Short mmCIF file of C-alpha atoms and ligand atoms in Angstrom, two decimals:
data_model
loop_
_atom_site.label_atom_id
_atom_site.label_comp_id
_atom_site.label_asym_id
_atom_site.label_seq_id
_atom_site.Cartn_x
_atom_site.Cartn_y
_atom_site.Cartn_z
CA UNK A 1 -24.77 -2.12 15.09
CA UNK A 2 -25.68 -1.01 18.59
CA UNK A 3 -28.60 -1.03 20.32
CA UNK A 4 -29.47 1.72 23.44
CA UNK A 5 -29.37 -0.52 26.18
CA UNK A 6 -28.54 -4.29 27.39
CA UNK A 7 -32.44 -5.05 27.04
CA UNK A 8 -32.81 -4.29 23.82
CA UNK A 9 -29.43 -5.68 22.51
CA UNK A 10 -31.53 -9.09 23.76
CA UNK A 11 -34.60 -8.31 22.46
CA UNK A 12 -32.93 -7.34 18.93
CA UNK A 13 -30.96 -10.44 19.43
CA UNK A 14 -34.23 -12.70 19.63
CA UNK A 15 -36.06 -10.80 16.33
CA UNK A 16 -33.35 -11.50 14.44
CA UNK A 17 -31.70 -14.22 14.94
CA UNK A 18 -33.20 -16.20 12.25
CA UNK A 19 -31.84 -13.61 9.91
CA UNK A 20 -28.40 -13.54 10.86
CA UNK A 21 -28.82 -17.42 10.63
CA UNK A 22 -29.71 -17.06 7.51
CA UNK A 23 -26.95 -15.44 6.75
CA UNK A 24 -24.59 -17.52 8.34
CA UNK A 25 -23.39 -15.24 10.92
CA UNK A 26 -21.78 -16.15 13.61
CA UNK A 27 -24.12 -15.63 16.39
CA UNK A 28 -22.00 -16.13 19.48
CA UNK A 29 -19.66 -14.13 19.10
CA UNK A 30 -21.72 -11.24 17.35
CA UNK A 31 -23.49 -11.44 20.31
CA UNK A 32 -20.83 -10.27 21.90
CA UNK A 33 -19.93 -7.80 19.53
CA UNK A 34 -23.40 -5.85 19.73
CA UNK A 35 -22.99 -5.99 23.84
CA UNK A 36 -19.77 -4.59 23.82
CA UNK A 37 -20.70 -1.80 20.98
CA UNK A 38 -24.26 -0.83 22.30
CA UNK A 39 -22.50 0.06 25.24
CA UNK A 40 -19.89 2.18 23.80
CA UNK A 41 -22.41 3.82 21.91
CA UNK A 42 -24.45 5.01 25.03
CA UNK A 43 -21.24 5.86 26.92
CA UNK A 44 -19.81 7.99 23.74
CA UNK A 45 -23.17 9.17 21.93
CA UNK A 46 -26.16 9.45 24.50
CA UNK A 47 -25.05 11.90 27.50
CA UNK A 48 -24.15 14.42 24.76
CA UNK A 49 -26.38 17.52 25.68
CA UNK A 50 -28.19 19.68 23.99
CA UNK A 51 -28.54 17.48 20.59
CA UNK A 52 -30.86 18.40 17.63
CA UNK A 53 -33.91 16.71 17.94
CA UNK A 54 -34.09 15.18 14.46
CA UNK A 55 -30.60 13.28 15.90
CA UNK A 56 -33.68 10.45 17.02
CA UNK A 57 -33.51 9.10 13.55
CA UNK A 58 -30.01 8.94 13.59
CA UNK A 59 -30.23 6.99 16.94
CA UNK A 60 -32.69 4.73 15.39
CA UNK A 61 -30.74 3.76 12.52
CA UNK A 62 -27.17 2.56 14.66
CA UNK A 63 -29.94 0.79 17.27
CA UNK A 64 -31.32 -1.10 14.14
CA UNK A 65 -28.01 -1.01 11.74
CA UNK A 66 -27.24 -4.93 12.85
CA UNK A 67 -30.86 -5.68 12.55
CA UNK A 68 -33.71 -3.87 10.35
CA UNK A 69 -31.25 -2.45 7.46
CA UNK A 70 -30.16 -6.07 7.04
CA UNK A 71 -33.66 -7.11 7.12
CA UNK A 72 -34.08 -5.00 4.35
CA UNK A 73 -31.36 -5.78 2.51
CA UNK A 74 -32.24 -9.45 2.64
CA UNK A 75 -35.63 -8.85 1.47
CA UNK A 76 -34.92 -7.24 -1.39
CA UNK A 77 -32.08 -9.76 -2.46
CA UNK A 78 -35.29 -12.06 -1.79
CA UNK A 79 -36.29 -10.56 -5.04
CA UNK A 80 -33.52 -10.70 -6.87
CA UNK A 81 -31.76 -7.47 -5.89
CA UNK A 82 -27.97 -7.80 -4.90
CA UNK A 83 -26.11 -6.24 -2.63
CA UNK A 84 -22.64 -4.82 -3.55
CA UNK A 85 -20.23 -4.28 -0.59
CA UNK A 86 -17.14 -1.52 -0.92
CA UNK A 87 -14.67 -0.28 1.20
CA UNK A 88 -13.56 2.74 -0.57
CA UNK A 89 -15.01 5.97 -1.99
CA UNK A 90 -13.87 5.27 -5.57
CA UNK A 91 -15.98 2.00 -5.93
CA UNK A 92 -18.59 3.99 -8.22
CA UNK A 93 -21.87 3.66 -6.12
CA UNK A 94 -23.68 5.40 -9.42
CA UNK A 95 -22.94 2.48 -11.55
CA UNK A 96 -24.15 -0.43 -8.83
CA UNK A 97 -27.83 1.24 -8.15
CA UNK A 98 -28.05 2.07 -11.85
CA UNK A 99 -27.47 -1.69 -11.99
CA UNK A 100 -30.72 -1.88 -9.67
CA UNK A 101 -28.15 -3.23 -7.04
CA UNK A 102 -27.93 -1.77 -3.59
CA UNK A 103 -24.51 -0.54 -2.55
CA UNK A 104 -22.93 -0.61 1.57
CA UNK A 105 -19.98 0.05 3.10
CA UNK A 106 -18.58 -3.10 4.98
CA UNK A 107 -17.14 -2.97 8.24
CA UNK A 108 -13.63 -2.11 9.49
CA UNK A 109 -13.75 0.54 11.83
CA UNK A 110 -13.37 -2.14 15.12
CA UNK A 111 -10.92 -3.21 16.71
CA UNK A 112 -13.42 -6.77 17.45
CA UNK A 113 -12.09 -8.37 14.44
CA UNK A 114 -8.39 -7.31 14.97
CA UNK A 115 -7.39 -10.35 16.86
CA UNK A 116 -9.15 -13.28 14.03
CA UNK A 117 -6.99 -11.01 11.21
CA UNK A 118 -3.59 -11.06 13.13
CA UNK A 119 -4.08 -14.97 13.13
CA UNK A 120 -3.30 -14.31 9.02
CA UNK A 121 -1.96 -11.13 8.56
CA UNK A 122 1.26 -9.22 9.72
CA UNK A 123 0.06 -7.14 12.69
CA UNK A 124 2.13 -4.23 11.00
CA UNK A 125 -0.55 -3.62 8.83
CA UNK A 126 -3.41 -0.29 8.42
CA UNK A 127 -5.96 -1.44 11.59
CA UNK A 128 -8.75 -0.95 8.67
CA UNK A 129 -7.03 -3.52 6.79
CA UNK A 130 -7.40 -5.65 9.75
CA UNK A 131 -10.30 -4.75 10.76
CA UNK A 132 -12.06 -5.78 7.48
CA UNK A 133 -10.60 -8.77 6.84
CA UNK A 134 -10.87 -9.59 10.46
CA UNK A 135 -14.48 -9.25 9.86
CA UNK A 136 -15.14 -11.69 7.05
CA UNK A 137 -13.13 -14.32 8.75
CA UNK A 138 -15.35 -14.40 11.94
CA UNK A 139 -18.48 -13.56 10.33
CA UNK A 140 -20.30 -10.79 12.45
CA UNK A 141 -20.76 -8.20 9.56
CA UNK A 142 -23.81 -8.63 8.41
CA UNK A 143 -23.07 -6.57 5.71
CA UNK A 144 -20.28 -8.84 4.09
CA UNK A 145 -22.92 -11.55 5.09
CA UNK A 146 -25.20 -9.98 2.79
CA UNK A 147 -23.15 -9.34 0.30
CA UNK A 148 -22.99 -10.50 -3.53
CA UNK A 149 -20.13 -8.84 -4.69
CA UNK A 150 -17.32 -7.04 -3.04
CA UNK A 151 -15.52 -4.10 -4.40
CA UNK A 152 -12.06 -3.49 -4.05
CA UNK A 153 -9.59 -1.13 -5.34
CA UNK A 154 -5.74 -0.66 -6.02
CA UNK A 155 -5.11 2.24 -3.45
CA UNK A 156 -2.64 1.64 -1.17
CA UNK A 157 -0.88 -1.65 -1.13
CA UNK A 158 -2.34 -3.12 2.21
CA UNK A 159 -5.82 -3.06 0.94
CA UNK A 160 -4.47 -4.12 -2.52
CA UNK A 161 -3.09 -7.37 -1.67
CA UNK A 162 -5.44 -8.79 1.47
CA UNK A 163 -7.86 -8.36 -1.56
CA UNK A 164 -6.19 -11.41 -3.38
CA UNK A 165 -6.36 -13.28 0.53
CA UNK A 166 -10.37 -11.52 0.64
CA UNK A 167 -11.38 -13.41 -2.69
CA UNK A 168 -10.79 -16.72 -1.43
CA UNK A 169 -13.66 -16.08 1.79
CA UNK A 170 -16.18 -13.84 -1.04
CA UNK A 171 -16.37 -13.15 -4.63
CA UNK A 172 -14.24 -9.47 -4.76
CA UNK A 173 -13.76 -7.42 -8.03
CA UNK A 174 -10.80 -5.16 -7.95
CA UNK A 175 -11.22 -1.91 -9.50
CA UNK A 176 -7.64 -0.47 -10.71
CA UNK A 177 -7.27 2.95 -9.53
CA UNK A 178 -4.70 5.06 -11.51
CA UNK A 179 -2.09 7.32 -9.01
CA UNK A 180 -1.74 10.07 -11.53
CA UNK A 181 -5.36 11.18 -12.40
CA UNK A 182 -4.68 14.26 -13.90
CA UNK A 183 -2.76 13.08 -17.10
CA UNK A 184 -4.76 12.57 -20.20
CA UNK A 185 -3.07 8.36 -19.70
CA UNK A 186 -4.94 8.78 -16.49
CA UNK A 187 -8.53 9.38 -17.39
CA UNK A 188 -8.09 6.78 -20.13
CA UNK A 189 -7.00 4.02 -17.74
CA UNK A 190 -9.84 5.05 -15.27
CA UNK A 191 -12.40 5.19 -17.81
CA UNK A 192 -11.73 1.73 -19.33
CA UNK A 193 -11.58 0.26 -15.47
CA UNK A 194 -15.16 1.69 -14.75
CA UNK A 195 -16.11 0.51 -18.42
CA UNK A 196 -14.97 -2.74 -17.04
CA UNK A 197 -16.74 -2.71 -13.78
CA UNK A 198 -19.57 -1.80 -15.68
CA UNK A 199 -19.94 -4.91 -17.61
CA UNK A 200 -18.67 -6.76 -14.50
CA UNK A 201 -21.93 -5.26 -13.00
CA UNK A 202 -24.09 -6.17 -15.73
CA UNK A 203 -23.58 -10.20 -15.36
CA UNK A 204 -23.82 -10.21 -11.45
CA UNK A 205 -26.77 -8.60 -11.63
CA UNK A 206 -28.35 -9.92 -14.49
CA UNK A 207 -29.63 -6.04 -15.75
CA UNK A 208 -28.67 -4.23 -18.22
CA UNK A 209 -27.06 -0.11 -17.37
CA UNK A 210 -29.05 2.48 -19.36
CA UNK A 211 -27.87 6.10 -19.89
CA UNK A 212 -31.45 6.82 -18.07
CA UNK A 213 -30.86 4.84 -15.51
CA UNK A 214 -27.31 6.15 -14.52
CA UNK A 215 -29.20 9.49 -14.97
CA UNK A 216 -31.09 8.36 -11.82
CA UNK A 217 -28.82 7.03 -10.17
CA UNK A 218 -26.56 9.77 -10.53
CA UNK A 219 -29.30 12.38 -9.42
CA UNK A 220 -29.91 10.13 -6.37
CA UNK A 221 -26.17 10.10 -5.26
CA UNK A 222 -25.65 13.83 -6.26
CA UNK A 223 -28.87 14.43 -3.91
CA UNK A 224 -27.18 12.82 -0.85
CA UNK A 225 -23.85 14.34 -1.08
CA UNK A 226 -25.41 17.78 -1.76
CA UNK A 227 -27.64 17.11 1.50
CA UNK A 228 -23.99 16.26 3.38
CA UNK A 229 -22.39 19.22 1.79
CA UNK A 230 -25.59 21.52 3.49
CA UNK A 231 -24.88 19.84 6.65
CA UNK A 232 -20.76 20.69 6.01
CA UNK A 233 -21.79 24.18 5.62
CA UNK A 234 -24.22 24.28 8.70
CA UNK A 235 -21.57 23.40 10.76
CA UNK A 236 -19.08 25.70 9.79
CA UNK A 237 -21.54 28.30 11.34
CA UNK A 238 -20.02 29.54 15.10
CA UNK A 239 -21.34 28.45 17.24
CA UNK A 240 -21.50 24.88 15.70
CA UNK A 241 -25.39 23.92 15.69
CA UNK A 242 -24.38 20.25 15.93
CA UNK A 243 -21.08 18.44 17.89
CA UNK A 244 -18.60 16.49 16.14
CA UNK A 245 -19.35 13.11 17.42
CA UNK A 246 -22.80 13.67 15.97
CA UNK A 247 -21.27 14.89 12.15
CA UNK A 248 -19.00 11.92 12.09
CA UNK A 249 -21.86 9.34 12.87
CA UNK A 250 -24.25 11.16 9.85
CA UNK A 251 -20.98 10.80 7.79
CA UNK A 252 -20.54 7.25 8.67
CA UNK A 253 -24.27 6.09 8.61
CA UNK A 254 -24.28 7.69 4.90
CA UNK A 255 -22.16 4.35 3.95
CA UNK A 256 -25.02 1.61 5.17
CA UNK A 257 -28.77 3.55 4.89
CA UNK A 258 -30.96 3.81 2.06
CA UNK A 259 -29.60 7.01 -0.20
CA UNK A 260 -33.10 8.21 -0.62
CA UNK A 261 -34.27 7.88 2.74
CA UNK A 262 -31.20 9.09 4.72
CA UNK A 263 -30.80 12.56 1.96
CA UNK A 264 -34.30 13.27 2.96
CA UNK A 265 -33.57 13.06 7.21
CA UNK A 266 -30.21 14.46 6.37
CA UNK A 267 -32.12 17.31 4.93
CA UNK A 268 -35.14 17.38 7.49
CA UNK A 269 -31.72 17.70 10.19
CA UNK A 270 -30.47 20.71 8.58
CA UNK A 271 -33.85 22.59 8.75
CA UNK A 272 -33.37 22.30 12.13
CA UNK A 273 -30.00 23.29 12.35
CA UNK A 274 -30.58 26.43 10.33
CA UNK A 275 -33.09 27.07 12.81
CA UNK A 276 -30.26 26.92 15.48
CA UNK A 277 -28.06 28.77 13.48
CA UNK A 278 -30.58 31.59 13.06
CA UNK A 279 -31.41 31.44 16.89
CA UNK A 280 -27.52 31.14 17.79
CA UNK A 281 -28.05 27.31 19.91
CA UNK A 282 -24.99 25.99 19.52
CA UNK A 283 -23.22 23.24 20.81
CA UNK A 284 -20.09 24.43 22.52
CA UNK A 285 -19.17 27.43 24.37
CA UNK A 286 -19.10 30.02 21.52
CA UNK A 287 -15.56 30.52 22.30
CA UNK A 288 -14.27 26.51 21.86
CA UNK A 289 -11.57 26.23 19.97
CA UNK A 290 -12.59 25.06 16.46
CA UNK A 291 -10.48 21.70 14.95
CA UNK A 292 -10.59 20.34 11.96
CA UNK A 293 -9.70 16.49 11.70
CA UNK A 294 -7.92 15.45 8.36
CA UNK A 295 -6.49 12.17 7.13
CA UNK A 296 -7.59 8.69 7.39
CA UNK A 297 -11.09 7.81 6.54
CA UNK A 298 -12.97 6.63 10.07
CA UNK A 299 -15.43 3.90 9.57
CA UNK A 300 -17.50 3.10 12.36
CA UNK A 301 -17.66 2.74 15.15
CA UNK A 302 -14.50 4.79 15.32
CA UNK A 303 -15.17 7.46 17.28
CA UNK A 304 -12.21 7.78 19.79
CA UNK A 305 -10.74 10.96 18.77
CA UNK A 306 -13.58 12.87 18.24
CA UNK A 307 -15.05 11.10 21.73
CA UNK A 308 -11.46 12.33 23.34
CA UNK A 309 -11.65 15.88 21.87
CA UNK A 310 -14.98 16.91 22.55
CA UNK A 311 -14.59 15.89 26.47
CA UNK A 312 -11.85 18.74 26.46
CA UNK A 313 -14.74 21.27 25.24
CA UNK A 314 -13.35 21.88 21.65
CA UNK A 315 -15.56 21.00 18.52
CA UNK A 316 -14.59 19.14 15.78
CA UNK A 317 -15.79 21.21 12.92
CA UNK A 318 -15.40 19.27 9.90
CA UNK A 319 -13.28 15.83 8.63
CA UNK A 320 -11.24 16.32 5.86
CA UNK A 321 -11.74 12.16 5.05
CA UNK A 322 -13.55 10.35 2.94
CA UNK A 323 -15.92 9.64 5.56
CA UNK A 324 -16.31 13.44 5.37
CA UNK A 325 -15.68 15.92 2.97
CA UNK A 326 -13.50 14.06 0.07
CA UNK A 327 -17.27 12.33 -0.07
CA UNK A 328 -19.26 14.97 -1.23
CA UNK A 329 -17.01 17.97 -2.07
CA UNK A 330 -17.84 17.22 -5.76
CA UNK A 331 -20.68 16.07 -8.07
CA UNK A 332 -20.90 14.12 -10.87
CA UNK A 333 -21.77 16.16 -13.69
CA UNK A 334 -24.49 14.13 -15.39
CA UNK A 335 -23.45 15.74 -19.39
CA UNK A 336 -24.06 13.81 -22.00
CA UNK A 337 -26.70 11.74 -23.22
CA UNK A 338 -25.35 8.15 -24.13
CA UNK A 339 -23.68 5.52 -20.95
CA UNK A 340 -20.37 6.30 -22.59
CA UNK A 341 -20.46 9.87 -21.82
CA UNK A 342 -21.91 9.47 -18.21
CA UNK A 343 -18.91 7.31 -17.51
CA UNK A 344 -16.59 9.77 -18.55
CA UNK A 345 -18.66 11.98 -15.96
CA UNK A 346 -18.30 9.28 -13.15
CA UNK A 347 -13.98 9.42 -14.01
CA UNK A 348 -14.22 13.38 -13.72
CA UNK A 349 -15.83 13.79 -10.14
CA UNK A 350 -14.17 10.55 -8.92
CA UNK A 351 -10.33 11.74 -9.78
CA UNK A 352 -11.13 14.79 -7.89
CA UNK A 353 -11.38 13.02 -4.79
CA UNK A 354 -8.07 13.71 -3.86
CA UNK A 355 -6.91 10.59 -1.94
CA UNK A 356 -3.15 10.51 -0.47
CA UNK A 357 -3.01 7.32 -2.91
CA UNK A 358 -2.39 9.89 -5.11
CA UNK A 359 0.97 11.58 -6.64
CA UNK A 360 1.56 14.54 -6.28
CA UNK A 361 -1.63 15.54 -4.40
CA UNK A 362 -1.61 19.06 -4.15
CA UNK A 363 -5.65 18.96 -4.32
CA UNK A 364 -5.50 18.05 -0.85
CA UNK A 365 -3.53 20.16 0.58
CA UNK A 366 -5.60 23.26 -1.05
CA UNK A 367 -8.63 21.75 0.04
CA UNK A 368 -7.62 21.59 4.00
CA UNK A 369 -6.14 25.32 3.62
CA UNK A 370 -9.43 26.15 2.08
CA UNK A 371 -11.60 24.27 4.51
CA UNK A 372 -9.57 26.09 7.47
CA UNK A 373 -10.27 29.57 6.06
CA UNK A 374 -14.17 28.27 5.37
CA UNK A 375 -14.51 26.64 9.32
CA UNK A 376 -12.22 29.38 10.96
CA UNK A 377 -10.18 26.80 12.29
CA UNK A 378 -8.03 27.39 15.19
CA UNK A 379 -6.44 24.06 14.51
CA UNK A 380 -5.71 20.70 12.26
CA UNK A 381 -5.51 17.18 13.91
CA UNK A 382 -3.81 15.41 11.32
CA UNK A 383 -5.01 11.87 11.95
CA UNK A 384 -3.19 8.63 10.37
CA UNK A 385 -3.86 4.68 10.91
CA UNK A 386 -0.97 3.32 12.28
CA UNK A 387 0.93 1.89 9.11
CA UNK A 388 -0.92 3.85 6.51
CA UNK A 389 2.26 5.20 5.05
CA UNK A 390 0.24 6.79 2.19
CA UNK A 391 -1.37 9.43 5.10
CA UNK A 392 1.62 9.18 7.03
CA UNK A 393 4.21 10.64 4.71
CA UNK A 394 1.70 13.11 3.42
CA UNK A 395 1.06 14.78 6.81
CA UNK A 396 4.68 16.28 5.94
CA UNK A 397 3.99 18.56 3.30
CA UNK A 398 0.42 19.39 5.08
CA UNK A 399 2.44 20.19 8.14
CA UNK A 400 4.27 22.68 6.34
CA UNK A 401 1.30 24.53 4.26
CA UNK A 402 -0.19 24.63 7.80
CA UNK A 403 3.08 26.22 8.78
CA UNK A 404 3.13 28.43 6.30
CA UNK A 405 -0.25 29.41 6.69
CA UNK A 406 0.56 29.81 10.80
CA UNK A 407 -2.38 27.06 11.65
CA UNK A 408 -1.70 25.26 14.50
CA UNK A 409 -1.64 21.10 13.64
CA UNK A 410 -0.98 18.00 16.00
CA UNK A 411 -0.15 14.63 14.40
CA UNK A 412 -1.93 11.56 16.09
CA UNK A 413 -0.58 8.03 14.69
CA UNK A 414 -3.23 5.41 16.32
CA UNK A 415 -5.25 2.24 16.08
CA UNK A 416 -8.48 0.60 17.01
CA UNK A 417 -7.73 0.39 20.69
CA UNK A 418 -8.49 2.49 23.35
CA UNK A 419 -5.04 1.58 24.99
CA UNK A 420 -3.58 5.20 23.88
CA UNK A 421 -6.61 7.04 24.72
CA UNK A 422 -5.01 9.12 27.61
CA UNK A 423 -1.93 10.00 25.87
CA UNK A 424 -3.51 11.25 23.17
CA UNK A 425 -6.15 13.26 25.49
CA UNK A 426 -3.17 14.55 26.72
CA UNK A 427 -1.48 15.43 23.92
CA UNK A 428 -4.87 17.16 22.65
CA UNK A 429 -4.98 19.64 25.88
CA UNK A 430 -1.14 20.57 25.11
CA UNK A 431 -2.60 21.47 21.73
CA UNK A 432 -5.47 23.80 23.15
CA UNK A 433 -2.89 25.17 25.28
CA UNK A 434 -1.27 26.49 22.07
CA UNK A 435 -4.32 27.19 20.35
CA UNK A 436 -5.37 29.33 23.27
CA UNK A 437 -2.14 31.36 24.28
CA UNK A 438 -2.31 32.12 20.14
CA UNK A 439 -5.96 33.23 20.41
CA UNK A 440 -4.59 35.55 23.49
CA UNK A 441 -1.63 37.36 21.59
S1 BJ8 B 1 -10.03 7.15 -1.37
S2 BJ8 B 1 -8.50 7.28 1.86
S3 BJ8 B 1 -11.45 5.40 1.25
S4 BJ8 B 1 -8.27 4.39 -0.11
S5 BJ8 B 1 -5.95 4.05 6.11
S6 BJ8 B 1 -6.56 1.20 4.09
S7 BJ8 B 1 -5.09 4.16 2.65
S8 BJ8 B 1 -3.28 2.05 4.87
S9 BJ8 B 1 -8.73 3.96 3.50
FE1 BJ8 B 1 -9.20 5.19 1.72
FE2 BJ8 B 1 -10.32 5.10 -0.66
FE3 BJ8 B 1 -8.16 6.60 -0.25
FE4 BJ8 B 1 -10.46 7.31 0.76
FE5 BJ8 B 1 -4.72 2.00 3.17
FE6 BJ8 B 1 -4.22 4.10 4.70
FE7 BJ8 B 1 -5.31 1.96 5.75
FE8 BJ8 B 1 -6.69 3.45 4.04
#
């Protein structure tokens, strides 16, 4: 999405261009998009010090995330392969490369595309919702662009209904997602909607899902969320081997690379961090206070909070999101021998995930007390999209386990703009005040 520097944002521009034409992008103004995002990228990502060396890849894959992964994409569609585009970690990515599709995550994580949405939408509405829809309207995702199919899903009731207003720019399949996942009614309804999607899958792409293949493709997803989960664990090691900013991005970028590819530098990353780990290199000052982020998923390039945090010297240690740990806490458990029993497979590791869509959700709130004991964290930031009343209303009952528990935790309501940056870097240091006069009694 971003190249390193204004002469490269030109010369990616040039190489390109025929693609995104192709695509029918709009080329002005994603011109102006890549500009204004390479250099937020270098101001947020490159002065970092002290960053793993096998970051470079990393680096490589936001300068050419606009450009060569869309290249790719479009090649292989050349040859019949389609591209399925999701916003949400219950679209089952097992079932579309088992389909011999390739599966991305579609941007919304700007606040670019904010301005073409409000010209439709209420502007009291989740800044992802925006964002995304904002997006298709003024074509500069290349990734809806590419896209054959999108996946939706009946979460929360934003997303739910700008789906209807989505389908009539792209063809969008709506996946219904069940609130109550843990009654026996539950798995039923889940299973026959990912039966559904199945067959759905089936006619786009023309190919037929075999238990072997979801076997595959189940390994191959399994592989990359057990190479995230290593990296989790790596950096729940004090000092942190890696910063925050840098854990987000992997998190993010595992939404848009090739699985295969990106489990194997996610992997090659972690030798080297184990290496750190062993030699204690660390990030921070060993004694930074250690914050866990939970809440709304960031997609990017949302990177404010953790960009406002780390300038105070803390680390963000882990993000209990889905672009984070409700990713790749579980597996699917590939029992069974015939499609039917795979599926039921996909509907047990998916209704794990424990989403604030959900009711009740206690999951959740065991998962952040256990993630706090596993990251010795001196702290929560609960984080919620402005208008993401699923998140919002949730953060009460996390407040109080956190209370309960005698965890420190600071509630940040935002959006895409930078406009509230300094309050909430000042709200941050009032919370590291407190973190620190606890760490001293
Ligand atoms: S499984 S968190 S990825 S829905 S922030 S759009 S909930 S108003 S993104 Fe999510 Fe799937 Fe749940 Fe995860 Fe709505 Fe809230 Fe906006 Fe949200």
């Amino acid at each position: 999405m971003f190249s390193i520097a204004t002469a490269s944002e030109k010369a990616m521009s040039e190489k390109y261009i025929e693609l995104w034409k192709s695509i029918d992008m709009d080329i002005e103004k994603h011109n102006i998009l890549l500009n204004a995002l390479g250099q937020f990228y270098g101001s947020i990502y490159l002065p970092q010090k002290n960053r793993p060396q096998k970051m470079d890849y990393f680096n490589w894959v936001v300068s050419e995330v606009h450009g060569g992964r869309i290249k790719e994409l479009n090649d292989q569609r050349a040859l019949g392969k389609k591209v399925v585009g999701a916003f949400c970690v219950y679209a089952p990515e097992e079932l579309v490369f088992a389909a011999g599709a390739n599966m991305v995550g579609l941007c919304g994580g700007a606040d670019f595309s904010v301005p073409d949405a409000e010209a439709v939408l209420p502007r009291n509405l989740c800044p992802l919702i925006k964002s995304f829809y904002g997006f298709r309207l003024n074509r500069t995702c290349p990734y809806f662009q590419s896209s054959d199919l999108v996946v939706g899903e009946t979460t929360c009731d934003g997303k739910k209904k700008v789906y209807e207003l989505l389908s009539e720019l792209i063809p969008t399949y709506v996946i219904e997602i069940p609130h109550r996942p843990d009654t026996q009614q539950g798995k039923e309804f889940w299973h026959k909607e990912v039966e559904a999607f199945k067959i759905k899958l089936e006619e786009v792409t023309g190919n037929k899902i075999t238990a072997e293949g979801l076997k595959a493709s189940i390994e191959l997803i399994n592989n990359k969320r057990k190479a995230l989960k290593r990296l989790s664990d790596l950096r729940a090691h004090s000092p942190s081997p890696i910063s925050g900013l840098d854990g987000l991005l992997i998190n993010q970028i595992s939404f848009m690379d090739d699985p295969k590819r990106f489990t194997e530098k996610v992997n090659n990353l972690c030798d080297e961090l184990e290496q750190r780990v062993k030699d204690g290199v660390g990030v921070a000052a060993k004694n930074a206070p250690r914050i866990i982020v939970a809440g709304c998923p960031m997609a990017v390039p949302n990177w404010k909070l953790h960009s406002i945090v780390q300038a105070t010297g803390a680390t963000i240690v882990s993000e209990e999101s889905c672009v984070g740990t409700r990713y790749f806490t579980d597996l699917v458990e590939p029992k069974g021998d015939s499609v039917d029993e795979l599926l039921w497979a996909i509907v047990e590791k998916y209704s794990k995930i424990p989403c604030a869509c959900f009711t009740p959700n206690d999951r959740r709130i065991q998962s952040i007390e256990a993630l706090a004991g596993q990251f010795k964290a001196d702290g929560i930031i609960y984080y919620t999209l402005q208008n993401c009343h699923d998140y919002n209303v949730e953060g009460v009952k996390v407040d109080r386990a956190m209370k309960a528990k005698d965890i420190p935790m600071l509630k940040i309501e935002t959006d895409y703009s930078m406009g509230d940056a300094p309050q909430i870097q000042t709200r941050v240091e009032a919370f590291l005040e407190i973190i620190a006069g606890k760490k001293q009694a």
